[in-house]
CSV table of C-alpha atoms in Angstrom, one decimal:
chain,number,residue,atom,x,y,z
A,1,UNK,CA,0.0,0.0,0.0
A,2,UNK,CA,1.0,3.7,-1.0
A,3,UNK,CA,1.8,5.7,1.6
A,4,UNK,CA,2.8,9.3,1.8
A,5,UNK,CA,4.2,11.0,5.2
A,6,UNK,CA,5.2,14.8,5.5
A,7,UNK,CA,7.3,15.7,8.4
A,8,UNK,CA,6.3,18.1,10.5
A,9,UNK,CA,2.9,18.6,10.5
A,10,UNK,CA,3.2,22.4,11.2
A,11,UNK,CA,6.0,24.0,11.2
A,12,UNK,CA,6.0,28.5,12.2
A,13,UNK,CA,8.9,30.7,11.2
A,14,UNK,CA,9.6,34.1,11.1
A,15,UNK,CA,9.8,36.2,8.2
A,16,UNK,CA,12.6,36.0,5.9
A,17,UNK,CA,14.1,32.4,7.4
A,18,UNK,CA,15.0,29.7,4.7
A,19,UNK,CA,13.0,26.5,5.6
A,20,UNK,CA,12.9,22.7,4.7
A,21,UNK,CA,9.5,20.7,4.3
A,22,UNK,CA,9.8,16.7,3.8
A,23,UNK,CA,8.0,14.1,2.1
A,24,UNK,CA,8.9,10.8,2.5
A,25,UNK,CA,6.8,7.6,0.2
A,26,UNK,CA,7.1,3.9,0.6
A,27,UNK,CA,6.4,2.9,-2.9
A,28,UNK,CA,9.7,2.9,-5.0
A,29,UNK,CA,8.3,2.9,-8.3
A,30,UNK,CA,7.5,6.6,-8.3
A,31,UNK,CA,6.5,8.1,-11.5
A,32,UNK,CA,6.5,11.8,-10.5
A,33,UNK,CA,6.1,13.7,-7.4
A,34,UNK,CA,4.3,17.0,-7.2
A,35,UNK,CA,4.0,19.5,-4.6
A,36,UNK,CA,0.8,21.5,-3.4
A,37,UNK,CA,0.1,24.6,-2.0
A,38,UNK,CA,-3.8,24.6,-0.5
A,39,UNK,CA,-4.5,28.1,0.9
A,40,UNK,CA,-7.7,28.1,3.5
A,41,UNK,CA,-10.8,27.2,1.8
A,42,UNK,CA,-9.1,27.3,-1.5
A,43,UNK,CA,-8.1,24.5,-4.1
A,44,UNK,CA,-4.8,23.1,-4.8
A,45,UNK,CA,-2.0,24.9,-6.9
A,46,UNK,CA,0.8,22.9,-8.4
A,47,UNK,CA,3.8,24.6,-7.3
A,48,UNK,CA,6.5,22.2,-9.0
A,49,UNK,CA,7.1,18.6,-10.7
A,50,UNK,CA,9.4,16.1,-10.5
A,51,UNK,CA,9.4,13.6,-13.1
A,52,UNK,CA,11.1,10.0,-12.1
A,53,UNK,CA,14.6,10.8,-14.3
A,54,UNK,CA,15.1,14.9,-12.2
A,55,UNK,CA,16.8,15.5,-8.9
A,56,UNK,CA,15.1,18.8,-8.8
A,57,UNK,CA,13.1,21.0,-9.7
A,58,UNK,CA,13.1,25.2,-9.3
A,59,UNK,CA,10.6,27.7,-9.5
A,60,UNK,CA,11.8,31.4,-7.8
A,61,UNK,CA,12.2,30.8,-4.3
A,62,UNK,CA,11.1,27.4,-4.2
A,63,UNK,CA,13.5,24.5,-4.6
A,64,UNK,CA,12.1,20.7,-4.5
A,65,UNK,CA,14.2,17.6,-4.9
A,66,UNK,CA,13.8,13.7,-5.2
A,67,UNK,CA,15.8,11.2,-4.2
A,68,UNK,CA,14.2,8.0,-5.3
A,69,UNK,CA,17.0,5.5,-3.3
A,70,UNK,CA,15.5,6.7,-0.1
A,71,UNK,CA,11.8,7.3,-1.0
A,72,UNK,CA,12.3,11.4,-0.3
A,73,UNK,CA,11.3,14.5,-1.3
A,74,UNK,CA,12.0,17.9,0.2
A,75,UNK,CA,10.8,21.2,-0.7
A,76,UNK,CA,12.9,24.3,0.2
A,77,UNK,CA,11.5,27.6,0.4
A,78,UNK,CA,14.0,30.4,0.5
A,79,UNK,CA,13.9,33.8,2.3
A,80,UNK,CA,10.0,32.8,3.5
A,81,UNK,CA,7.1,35.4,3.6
A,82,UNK,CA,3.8,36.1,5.3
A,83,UNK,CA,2.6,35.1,1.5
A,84,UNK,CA,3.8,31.8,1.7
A,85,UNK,CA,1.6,30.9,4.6
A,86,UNK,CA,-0.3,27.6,3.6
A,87,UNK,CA,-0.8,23.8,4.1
A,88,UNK,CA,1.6,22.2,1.7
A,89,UNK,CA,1.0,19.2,-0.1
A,90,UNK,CA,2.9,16.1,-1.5
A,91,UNK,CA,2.1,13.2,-4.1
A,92,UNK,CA,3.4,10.5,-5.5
A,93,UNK,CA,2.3,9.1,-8.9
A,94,UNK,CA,3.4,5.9,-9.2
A,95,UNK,CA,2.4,5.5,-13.0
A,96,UNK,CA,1.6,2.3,-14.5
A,97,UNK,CA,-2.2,1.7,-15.0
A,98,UNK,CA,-2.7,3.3,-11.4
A,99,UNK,CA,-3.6,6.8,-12.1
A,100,UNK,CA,-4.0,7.9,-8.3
A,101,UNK,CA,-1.9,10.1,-6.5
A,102,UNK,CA,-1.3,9.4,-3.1
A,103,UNK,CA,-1.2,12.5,-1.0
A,104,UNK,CA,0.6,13.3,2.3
A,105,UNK,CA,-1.6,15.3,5.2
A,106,UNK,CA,0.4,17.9,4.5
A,107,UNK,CA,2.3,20.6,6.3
A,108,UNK,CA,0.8,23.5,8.0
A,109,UNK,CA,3.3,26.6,7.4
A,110,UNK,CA,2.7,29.7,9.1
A,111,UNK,CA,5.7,32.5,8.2
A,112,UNK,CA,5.3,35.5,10.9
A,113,UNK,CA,6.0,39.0,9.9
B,1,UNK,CA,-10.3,31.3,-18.5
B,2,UNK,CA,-10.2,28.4,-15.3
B,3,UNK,CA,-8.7,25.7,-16.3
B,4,UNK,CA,-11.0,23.1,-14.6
B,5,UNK,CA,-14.1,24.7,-12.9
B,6,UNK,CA,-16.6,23.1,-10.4
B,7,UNK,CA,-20.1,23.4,-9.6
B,8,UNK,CA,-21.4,25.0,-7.2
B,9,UNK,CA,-18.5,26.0,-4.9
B,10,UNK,CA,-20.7,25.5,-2.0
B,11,UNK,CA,-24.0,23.2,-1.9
B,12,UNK,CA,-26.1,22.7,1.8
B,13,UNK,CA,-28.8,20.1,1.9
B,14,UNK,CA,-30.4,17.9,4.2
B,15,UNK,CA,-30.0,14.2,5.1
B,16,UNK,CA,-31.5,12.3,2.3
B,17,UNK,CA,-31.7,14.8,-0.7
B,18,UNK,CA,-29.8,13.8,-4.1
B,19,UNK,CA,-27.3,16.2,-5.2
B,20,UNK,CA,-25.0,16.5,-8.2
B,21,UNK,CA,-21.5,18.3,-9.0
B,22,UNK,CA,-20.1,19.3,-12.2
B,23,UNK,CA,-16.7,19.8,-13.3
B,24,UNK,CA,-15.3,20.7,-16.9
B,25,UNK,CA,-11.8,21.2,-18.0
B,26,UNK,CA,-10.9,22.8,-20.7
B,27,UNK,CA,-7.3,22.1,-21.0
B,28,UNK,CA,-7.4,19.2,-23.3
B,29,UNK,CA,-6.4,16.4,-20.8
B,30,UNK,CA,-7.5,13.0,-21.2
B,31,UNK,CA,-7.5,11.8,-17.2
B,32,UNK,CA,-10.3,13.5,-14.9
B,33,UNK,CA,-10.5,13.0,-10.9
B,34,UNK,CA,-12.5,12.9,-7.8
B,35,UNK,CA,-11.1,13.5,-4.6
B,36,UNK,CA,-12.4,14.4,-1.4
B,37,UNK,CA,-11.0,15.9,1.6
B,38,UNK,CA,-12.7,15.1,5.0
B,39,UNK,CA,-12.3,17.4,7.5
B,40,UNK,CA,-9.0,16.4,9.3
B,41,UNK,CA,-7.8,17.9,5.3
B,42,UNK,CA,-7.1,14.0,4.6
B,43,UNK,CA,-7.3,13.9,0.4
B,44,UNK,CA,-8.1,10.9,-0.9
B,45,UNK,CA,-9.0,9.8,-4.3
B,46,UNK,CA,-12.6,8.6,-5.2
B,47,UNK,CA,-12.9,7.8,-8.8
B,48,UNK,CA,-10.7,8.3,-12.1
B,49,UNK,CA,-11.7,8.3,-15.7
B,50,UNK,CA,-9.3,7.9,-18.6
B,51,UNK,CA,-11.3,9.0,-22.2
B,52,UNK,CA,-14.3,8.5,-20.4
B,53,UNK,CA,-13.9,5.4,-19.0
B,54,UNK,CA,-13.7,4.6,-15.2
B,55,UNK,CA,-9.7,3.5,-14.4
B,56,UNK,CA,-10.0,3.8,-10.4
B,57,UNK,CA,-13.0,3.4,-7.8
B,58,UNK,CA,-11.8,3.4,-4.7
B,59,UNK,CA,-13.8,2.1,-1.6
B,60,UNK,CA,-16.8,3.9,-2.2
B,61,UNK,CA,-20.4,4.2,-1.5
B,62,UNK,CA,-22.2,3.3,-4.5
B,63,UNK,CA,-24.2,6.4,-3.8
B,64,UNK,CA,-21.7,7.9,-5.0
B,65,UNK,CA,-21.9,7.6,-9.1
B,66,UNK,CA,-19.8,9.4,-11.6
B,67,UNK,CA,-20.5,10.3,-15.1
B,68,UNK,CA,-18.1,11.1,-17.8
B,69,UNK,CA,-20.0,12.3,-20.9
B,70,UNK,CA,-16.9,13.6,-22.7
B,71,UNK,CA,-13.4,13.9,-21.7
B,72,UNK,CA,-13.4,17.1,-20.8
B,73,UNK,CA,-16.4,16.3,-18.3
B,74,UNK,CA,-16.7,14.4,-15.2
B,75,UNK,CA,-19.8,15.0,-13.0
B,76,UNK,CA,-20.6,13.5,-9.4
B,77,UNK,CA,-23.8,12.4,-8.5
B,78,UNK,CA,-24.5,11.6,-4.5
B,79,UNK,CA,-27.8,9.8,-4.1
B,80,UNK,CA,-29.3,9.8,-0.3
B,81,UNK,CA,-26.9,12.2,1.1
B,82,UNK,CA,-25.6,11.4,4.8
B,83,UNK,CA,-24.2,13.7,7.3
B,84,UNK,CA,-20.5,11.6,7.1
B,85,UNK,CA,-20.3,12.6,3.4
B,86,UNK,CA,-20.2,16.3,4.2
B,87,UNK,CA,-16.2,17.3,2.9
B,88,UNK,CA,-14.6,19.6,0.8
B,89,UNK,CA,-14.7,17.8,-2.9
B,90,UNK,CA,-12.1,18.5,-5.8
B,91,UNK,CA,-12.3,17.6,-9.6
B,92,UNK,CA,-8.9,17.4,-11.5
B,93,UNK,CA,-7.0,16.8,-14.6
B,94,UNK,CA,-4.1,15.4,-15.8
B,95,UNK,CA,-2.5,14.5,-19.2
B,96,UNK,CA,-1.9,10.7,-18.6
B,97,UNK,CA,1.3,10.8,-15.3
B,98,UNK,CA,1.9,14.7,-16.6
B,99,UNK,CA,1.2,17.4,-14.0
B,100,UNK,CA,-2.3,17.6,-12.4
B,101,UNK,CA,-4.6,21.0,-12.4
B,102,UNK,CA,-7.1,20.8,-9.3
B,103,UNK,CA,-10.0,22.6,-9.7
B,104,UNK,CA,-11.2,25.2,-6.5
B,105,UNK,CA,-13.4,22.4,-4.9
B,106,UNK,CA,-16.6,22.1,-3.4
B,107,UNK,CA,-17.9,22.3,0.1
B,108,UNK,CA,-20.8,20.3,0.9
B,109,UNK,CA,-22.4,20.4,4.1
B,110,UNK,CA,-25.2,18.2,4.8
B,111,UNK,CA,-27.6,18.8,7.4
């Protein structure tokens, strides 16, 4: 069975700090890994994409690797701001004829001003 | 211009009442989704259609019924609505294993 966990559960920082969210899977064939920002009440919004063959993956501030060996993921966030306040999300696709993702419960970020 | 839209956002009925949601994506992908997320924020998948056919049904009520008239089209119908199925409930899209678009969800409260 697929199972996603994200480490920690909330995590609060001050304004400016560079911080480290993980995501850690069981199933070894990954096919990509995606992380999710979910603001309150909102939808999801793909932040970045990691097929099977990439390390990582960078968008502005953001940062997300892969390391398949050890069934981890980590998304770095650079110089953090109130903005980037939000439950963050990670999936695994596992390809094949399983079309799922399989999402951690996230983590809760709170960056203070 | 949303890339996969849901309706309604919000929806409030009583015990019992049959309900639909739509969703349509207009971004030419051929995989459509159903997840819902309870209210510890738990996301979990419900059902999965690939060009219109059903891929993934998860453990499910069969109250629960999709529809996928097209691929750019996957409604949910809940028949006999129960207090437990009240939970936020997202449509997405992908292109086969490509990136996924989620759409804004919808909150259904059932009283």
């Amino acid at each position: 069975k697929q199972e996603v966990t994200q480490i920690p559960a909330a995590l609060s920082v001050p304004e400016g700090e560079n911080l480290v969210l993980n995501c850690s899977f069981t199933d070894s064939a990954i096919y990509n890994l995606q992380w999710f920002r979910q603001d309150p009440g909102k939808g999801l919004t793909s932040l970045l994409l990691i097929q099977s063959s990439q390390r990582e993956q960078t968008s502005g501030r953001l940062n997300a690797s892969l390391d398949k060996s050890s069934g981890r993921s980590t998304l770095y966030i650079a110089a953090s701001q109130p903005g980037d306040s939000a439950t963050y999300l990670c999936d695994q696709n596992s390809g094949g004829s399983n079309y799922k993702l399989t999402f951690g419960k996230g983590t809760l970020l709170t960056v203070n001003p | 211009d949303t890339a996969v839209s849901q309706t309604p956002k919000y929806l409030v009925t009583q015990m019992g009442n049959d309900k639909s949601i739509k969703c349509e994506q207009n971004l030419g992908h051929d995989t459509m989704y159903w997840y819902k997320q309870d209210s510890k924020k738990f996301l979990k998948i419900m059902f999965s259609y690939n060009n219109k056919e059903l891929i993934i049904n998860e453990t499910v009520p069969n109250r629960f019924s999709p529809k996928s008239p097209d691929k750019a089209h996957l409604n949910l119908h809940i028949n006999s609505l129960e207090l437990g199925d009240s939970a936020v409930y997202f449509c997405a899209s992908s292109l086969s294993f490509l990136g996924y678009t989620f759409g804004s969800g919808t909150r259904l409260t059932v009283v």
